[in-house]
Coordinates of C-alpha atoms and ligand atoms in Angstrom, one line a residue:
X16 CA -2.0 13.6 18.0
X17 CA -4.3 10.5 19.1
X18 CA -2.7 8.8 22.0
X19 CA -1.0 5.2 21.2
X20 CA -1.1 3.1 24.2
X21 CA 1.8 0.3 23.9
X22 CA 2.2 -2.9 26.5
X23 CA 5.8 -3.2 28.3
X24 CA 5.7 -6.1 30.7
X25 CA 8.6 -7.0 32.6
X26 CA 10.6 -4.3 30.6
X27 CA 10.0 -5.7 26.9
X28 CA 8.2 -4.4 24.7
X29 CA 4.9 -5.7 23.7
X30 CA 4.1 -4.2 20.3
X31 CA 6.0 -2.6 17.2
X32 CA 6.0 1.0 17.8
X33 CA 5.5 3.6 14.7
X34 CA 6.7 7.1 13.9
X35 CA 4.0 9.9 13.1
X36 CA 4.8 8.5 9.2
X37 CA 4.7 4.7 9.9
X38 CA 8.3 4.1 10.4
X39 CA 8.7 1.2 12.2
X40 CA 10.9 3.2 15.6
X41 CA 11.3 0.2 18.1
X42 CA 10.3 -3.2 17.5
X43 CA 8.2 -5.4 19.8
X44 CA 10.2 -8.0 22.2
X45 CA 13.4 -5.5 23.0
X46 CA 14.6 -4.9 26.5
X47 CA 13.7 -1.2 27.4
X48 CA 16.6 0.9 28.0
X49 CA 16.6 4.3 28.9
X50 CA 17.6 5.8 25.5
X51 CA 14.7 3.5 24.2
X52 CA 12.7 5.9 26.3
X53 CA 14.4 9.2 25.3
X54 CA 13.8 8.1 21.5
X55 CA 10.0 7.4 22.2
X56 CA 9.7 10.9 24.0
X57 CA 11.1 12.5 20.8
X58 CA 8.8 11.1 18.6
X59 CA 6.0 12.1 21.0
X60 CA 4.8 8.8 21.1
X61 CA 3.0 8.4 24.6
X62 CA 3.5 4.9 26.1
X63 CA 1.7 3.8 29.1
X64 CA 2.8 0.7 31.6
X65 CA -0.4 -1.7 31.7
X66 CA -0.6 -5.2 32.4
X67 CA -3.0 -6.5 29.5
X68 CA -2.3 -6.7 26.0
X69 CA -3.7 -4.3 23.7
X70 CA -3.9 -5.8 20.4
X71 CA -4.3 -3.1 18.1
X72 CA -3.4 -5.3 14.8
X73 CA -6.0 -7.8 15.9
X74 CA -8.7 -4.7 16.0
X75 CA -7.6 -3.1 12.5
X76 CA -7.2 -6.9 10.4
X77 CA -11.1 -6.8 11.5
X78 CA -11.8 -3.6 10.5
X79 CA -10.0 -3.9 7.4
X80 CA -11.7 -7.4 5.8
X81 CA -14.9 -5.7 7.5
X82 CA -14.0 -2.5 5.5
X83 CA -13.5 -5.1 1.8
X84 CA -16.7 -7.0 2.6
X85 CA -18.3 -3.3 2.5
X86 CA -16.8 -2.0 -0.4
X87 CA -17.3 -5.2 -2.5
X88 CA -21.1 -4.7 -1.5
X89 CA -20.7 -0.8 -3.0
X90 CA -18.6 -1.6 -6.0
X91 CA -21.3 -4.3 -7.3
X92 CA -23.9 -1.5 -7.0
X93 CA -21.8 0.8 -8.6
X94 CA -21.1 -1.4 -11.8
X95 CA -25.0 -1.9 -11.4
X96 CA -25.8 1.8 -11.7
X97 CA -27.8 1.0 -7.4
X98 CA -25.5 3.4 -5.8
X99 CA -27.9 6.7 -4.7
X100 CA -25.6 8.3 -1.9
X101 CA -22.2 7.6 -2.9
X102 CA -19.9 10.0 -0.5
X103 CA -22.5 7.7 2.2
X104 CA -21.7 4.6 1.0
X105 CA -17.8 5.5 0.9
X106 CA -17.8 6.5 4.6
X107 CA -16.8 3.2 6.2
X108 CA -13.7 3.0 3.9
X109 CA -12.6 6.8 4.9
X110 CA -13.4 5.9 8.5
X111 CA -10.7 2.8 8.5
X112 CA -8.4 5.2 6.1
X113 CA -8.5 8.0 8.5
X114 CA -8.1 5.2 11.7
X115 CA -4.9 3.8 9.9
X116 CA -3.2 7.2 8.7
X117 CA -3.3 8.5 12.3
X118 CA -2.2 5.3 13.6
X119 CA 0.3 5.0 11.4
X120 CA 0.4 1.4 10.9
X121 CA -1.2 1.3 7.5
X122 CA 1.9 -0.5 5.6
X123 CA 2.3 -2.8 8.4
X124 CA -1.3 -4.3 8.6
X125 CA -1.3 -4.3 4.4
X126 CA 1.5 -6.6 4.6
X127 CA 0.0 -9.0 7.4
X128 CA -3.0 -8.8 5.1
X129 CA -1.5 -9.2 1.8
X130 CA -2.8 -12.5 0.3
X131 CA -1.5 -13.5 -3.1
X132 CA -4.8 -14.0 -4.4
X133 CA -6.0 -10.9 -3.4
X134 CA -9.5 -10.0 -5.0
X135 CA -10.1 -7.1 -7.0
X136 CA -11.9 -5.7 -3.5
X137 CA -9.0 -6.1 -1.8
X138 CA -6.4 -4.9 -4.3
X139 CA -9.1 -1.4 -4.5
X140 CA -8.9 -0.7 -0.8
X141 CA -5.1 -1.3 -1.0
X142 CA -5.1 1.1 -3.9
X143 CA -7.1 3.5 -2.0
X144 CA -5.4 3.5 1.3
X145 CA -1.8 3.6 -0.9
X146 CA -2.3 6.0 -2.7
X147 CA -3.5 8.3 0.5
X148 CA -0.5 7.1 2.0
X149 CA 1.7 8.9 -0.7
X150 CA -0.1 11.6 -0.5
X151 CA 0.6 11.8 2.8
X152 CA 4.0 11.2 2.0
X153 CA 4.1 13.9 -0.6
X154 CA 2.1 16.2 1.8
X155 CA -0.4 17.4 -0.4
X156 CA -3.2 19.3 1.5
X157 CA -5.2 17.0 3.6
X158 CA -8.7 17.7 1.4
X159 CA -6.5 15.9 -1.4
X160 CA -5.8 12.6 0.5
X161 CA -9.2 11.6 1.1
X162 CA -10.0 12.2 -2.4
X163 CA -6.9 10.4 -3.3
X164 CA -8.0 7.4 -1.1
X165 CA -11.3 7.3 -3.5
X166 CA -9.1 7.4 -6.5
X167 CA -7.7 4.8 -5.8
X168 CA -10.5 2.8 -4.3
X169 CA -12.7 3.4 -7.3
X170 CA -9.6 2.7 -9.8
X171 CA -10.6 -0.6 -11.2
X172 CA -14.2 -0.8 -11.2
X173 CA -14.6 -1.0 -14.4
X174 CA -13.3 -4.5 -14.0
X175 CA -16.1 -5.5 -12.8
X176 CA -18.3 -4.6 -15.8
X177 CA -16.2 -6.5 -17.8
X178 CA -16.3 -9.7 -15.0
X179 CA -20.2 -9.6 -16.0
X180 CA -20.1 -9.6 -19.5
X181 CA -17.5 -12.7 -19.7
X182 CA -19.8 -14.3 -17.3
X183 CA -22.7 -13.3 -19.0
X184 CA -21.4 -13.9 -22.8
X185 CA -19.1 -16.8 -21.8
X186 CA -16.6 -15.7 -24.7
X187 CA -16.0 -13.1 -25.9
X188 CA -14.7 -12.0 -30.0
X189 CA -11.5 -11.0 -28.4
X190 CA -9.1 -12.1 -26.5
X191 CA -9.7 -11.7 -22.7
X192 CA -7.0 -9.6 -22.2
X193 CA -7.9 -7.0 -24.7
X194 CA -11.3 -6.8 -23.3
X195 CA -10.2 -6.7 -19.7
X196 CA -7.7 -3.4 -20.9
X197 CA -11.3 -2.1 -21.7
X198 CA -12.3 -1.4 -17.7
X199 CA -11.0 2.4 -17.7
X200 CA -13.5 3.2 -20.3
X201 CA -16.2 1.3 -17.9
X202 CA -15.2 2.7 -14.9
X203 CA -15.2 6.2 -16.2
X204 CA -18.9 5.5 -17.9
X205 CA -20.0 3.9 -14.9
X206 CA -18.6 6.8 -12.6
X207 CA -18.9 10.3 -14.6
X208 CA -21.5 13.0 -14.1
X209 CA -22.4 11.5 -11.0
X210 CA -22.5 14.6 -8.5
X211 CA -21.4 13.3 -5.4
X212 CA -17.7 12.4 -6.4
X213 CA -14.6 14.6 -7.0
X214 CA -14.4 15.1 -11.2
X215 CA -10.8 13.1 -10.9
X216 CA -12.3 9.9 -9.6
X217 CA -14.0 8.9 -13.0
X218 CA -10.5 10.5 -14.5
X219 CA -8.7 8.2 -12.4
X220 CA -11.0 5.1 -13.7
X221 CA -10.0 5.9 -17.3
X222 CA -6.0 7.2 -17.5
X223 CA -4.2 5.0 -14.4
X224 CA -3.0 2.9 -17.3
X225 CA -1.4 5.7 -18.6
X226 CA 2.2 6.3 -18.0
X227 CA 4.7 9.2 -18.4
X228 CA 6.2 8.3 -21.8
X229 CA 2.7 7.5 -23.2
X230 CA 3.1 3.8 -24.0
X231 CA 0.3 3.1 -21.5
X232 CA -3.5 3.1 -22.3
X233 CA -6.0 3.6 -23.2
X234 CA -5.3 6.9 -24.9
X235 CA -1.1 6.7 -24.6
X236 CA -1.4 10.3 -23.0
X237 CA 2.1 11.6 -21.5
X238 CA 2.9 13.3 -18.3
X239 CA 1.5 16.5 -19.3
X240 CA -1.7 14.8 -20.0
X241 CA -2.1 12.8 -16.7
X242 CA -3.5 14.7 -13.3
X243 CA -0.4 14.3 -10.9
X244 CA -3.3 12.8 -8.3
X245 CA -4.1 10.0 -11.1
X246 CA -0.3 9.6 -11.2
X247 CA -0.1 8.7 -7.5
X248 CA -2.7 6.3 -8.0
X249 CA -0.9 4.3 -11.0
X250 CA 2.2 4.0 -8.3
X251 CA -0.1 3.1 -5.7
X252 CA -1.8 0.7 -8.2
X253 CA 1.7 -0.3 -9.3
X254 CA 3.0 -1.6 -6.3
X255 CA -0.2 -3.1 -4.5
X256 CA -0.2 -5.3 -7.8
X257 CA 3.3 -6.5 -7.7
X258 CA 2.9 -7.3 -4.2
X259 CA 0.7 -10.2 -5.6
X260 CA 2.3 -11.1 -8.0
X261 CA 3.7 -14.4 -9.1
X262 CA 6.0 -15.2 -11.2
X263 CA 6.4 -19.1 -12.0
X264 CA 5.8 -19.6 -8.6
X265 CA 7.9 -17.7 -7.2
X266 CA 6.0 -14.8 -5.2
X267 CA 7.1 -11.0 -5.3
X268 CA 7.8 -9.8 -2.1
X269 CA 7.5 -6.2 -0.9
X270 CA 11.1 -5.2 -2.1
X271 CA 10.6 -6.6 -5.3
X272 CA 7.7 -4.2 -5.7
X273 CA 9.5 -1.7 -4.7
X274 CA 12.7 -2.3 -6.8
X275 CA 10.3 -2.8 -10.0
X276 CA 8.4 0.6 -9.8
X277 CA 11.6 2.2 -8.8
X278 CA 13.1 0.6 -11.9
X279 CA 9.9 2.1 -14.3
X280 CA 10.5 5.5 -12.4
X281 CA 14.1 5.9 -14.2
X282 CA 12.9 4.0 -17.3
X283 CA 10.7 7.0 -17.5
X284 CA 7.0 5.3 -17.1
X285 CA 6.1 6.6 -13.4
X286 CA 7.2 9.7 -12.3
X287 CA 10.1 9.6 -9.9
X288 CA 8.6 12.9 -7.6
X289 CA 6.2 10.3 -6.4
X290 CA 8.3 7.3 -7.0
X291 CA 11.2 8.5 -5.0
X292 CA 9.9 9.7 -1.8
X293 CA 7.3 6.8 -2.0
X294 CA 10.7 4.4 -2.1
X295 CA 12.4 6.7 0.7
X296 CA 9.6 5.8 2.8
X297 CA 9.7 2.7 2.4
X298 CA 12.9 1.6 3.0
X299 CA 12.5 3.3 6.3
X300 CA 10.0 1.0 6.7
X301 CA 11.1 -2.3 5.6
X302 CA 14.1 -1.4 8.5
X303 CA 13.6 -4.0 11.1
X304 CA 11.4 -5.9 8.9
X305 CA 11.6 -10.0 9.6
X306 CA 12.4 -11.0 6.3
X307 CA 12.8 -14.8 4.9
X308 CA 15.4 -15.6 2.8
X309 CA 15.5 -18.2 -0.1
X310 CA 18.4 -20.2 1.9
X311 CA 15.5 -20.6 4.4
X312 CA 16.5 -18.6 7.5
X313 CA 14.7 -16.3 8.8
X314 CA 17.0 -12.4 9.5
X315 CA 16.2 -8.7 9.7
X316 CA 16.9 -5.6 7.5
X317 CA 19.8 -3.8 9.0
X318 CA 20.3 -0.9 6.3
X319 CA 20.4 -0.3 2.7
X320 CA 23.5 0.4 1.4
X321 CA 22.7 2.0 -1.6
X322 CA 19.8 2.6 -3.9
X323 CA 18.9 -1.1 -4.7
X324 CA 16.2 -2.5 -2.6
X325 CA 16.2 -5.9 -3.3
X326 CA 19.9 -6.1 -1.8
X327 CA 20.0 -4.7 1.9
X328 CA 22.0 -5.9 4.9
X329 CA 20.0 -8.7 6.7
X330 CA 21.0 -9.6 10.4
X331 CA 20.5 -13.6 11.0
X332 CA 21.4 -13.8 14.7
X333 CA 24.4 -13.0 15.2
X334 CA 26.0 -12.7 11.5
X335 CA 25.6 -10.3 9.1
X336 CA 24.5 -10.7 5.3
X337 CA 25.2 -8.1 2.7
X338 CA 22.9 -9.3 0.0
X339 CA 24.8 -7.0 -2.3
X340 CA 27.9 -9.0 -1.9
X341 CA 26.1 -12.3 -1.4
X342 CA 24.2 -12.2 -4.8
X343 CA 23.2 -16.0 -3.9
X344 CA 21.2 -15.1 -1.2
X345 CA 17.7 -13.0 -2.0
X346 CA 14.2 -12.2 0.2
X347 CA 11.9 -14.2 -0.3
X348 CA 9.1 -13.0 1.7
Ligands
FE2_15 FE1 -6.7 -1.1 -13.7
FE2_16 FE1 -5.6 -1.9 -10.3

């Protein structure tokens, strides 16, 4: 295990610190106590005592927008047919995806990041760094989670052949909806046969529309039909696209996203053997979150009573809200 250097001055912490799987263990600005200690020690997390600050966020939000500027640069060669070395050209993405997975922060930094007008560049890395993450989660062998992270990165590029022809054409005979449903079919063109990608990335272009009960496109397959690795990706794409999204103003927030796809899992549209753990992990996560609520004030997950994610217990100060009971109150960031 890398070593994770964390600040403690005067006794407080300076930084969140993370589990091997990105749980959020002790968060930055707590006194110290001894049993702080004794946790960190059995999560093998090394901490050293150093006066400067060591701003690993700062060094990652850098490498990340770095990371989209790159793969905006190889997704328009891509959808132009430029791209001669592929697996080379992917490199700086697995680099950051390797960095963030052993540093365990990956959720974290995506949700500092997350704009709500994230680009299709952005909303691809997100996809591809997700849907390693569930991997991860799932613990599939670790040859699968770098493939995943392509997947995922590489889901929607067929977008971006349909971005050029609107801009090329103007207007097209069909509504631009319709036509935009069209990008698996370009992303698999644009992406099959070529001999230096996995045979699931173009498959992961054309079916992560698809979903379990076959009323997604473009072919309506059902489970049987869909690669489990392409179903990762559609929860991975799932999520990172509710996370933007805005409903008559009204932004979703990460438990939204979370409640929706674990709403589609029992509806029978995502499979809930990625769903589940996926949501598992998560709440773990969004424990000790800062969360806003819609009253204004600013609290922090406690726990989640039961399944519903939308409705933990949020701390603000010194009182306690159960959101369950207080079905006025909801997170609004
Ligand atoms: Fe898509
Ligand atoms: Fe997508």
């Amino acid at each position: 295990m890398s070593k994770q250097v964390y600040t403690i001055i005067d006794n407080i912490l300076q930084h969140d610190i993370y589990t091997e799987n990105g749980v959020l263990l002790l968060k930055k600005g707590i006194e110290i106590q001894d049993s702080h200690k004794k946790l960190i020690a059995r999560h093998l997390v090394k901490t050293e005592y150093i006066s400067s600050c060591d701003e690993e966020v700062v060094e990652y939000t850098d490498e990340y927008s770095q990371t989209v500027r790159n793969m905006k640069q190889l997704m328009e060669e891509v959808a132009e047919g430029n791209v001669s070395n592929l697996e080379e050209a992917i490199a700086p993405f697995h680099s950051l995806l390797e960095d963030m997975l052993k540093e365990h922060n990956l959720l974290h930094t995506s949700r500092e990041l997350h704009t709500h007008d994230a680009t299709t560049y952005e909303h691809s890395v997100n996809v591809g760094f997700l849907s390693a993450l569930i991997g991860k989660i799932l613990r599939v062998p670790d040859v699968l989670i770098g493939r995943l992270g392509e997947m995922g990165l590489l889901h929607d590029i067929g977008k971006l052949k349909v971005q050029q022809q609107l801009s090329e054409k103007g207007e097209l005979g069909i509504s631009e909806e319709e036509e935009m449903k069209k990008h698996t079919i370009y992303g698999h063109e644009l992406l099959k046969g070529k001999s230096d990608i996995h045979y699931l990335v173009p498959v992961a272009a054309l079916l992560h529309h698809e979903v379990c009960d076959g009323s997604g496109h473009p072919h309506g397959y059902t489970e049987e039909k869909i690669p489990f690795a392409v179903q990762i990706v559609t929860v991975a794409d799932k999520y990172d696209g509710l996370c933007s999204l805005e409903v008559n103003g009204v932004k979703f927030s990460p438990f939204d996203a979370a409640e929706s796809i674990r709403k589609e899992a029992f509806d029978g549209k995502l499979n809930p053997k990625i769903v589940l753990p996926f949501i598992h992990y998560l709440k773990q996560h969004f424990v000790n979150q800062t969360v806003k609520l819609n009253n204004g004030q600013i609290g922090e997950v406690v726990y989640f009573s039961n399944d519903e994610l939308t409705k933990p217990l949020v701390r603000v100060g010194e009182e306690f809200f159960d959101l369950k009971i207080n079905t006025n109150l909801t997170i609004i960031g």
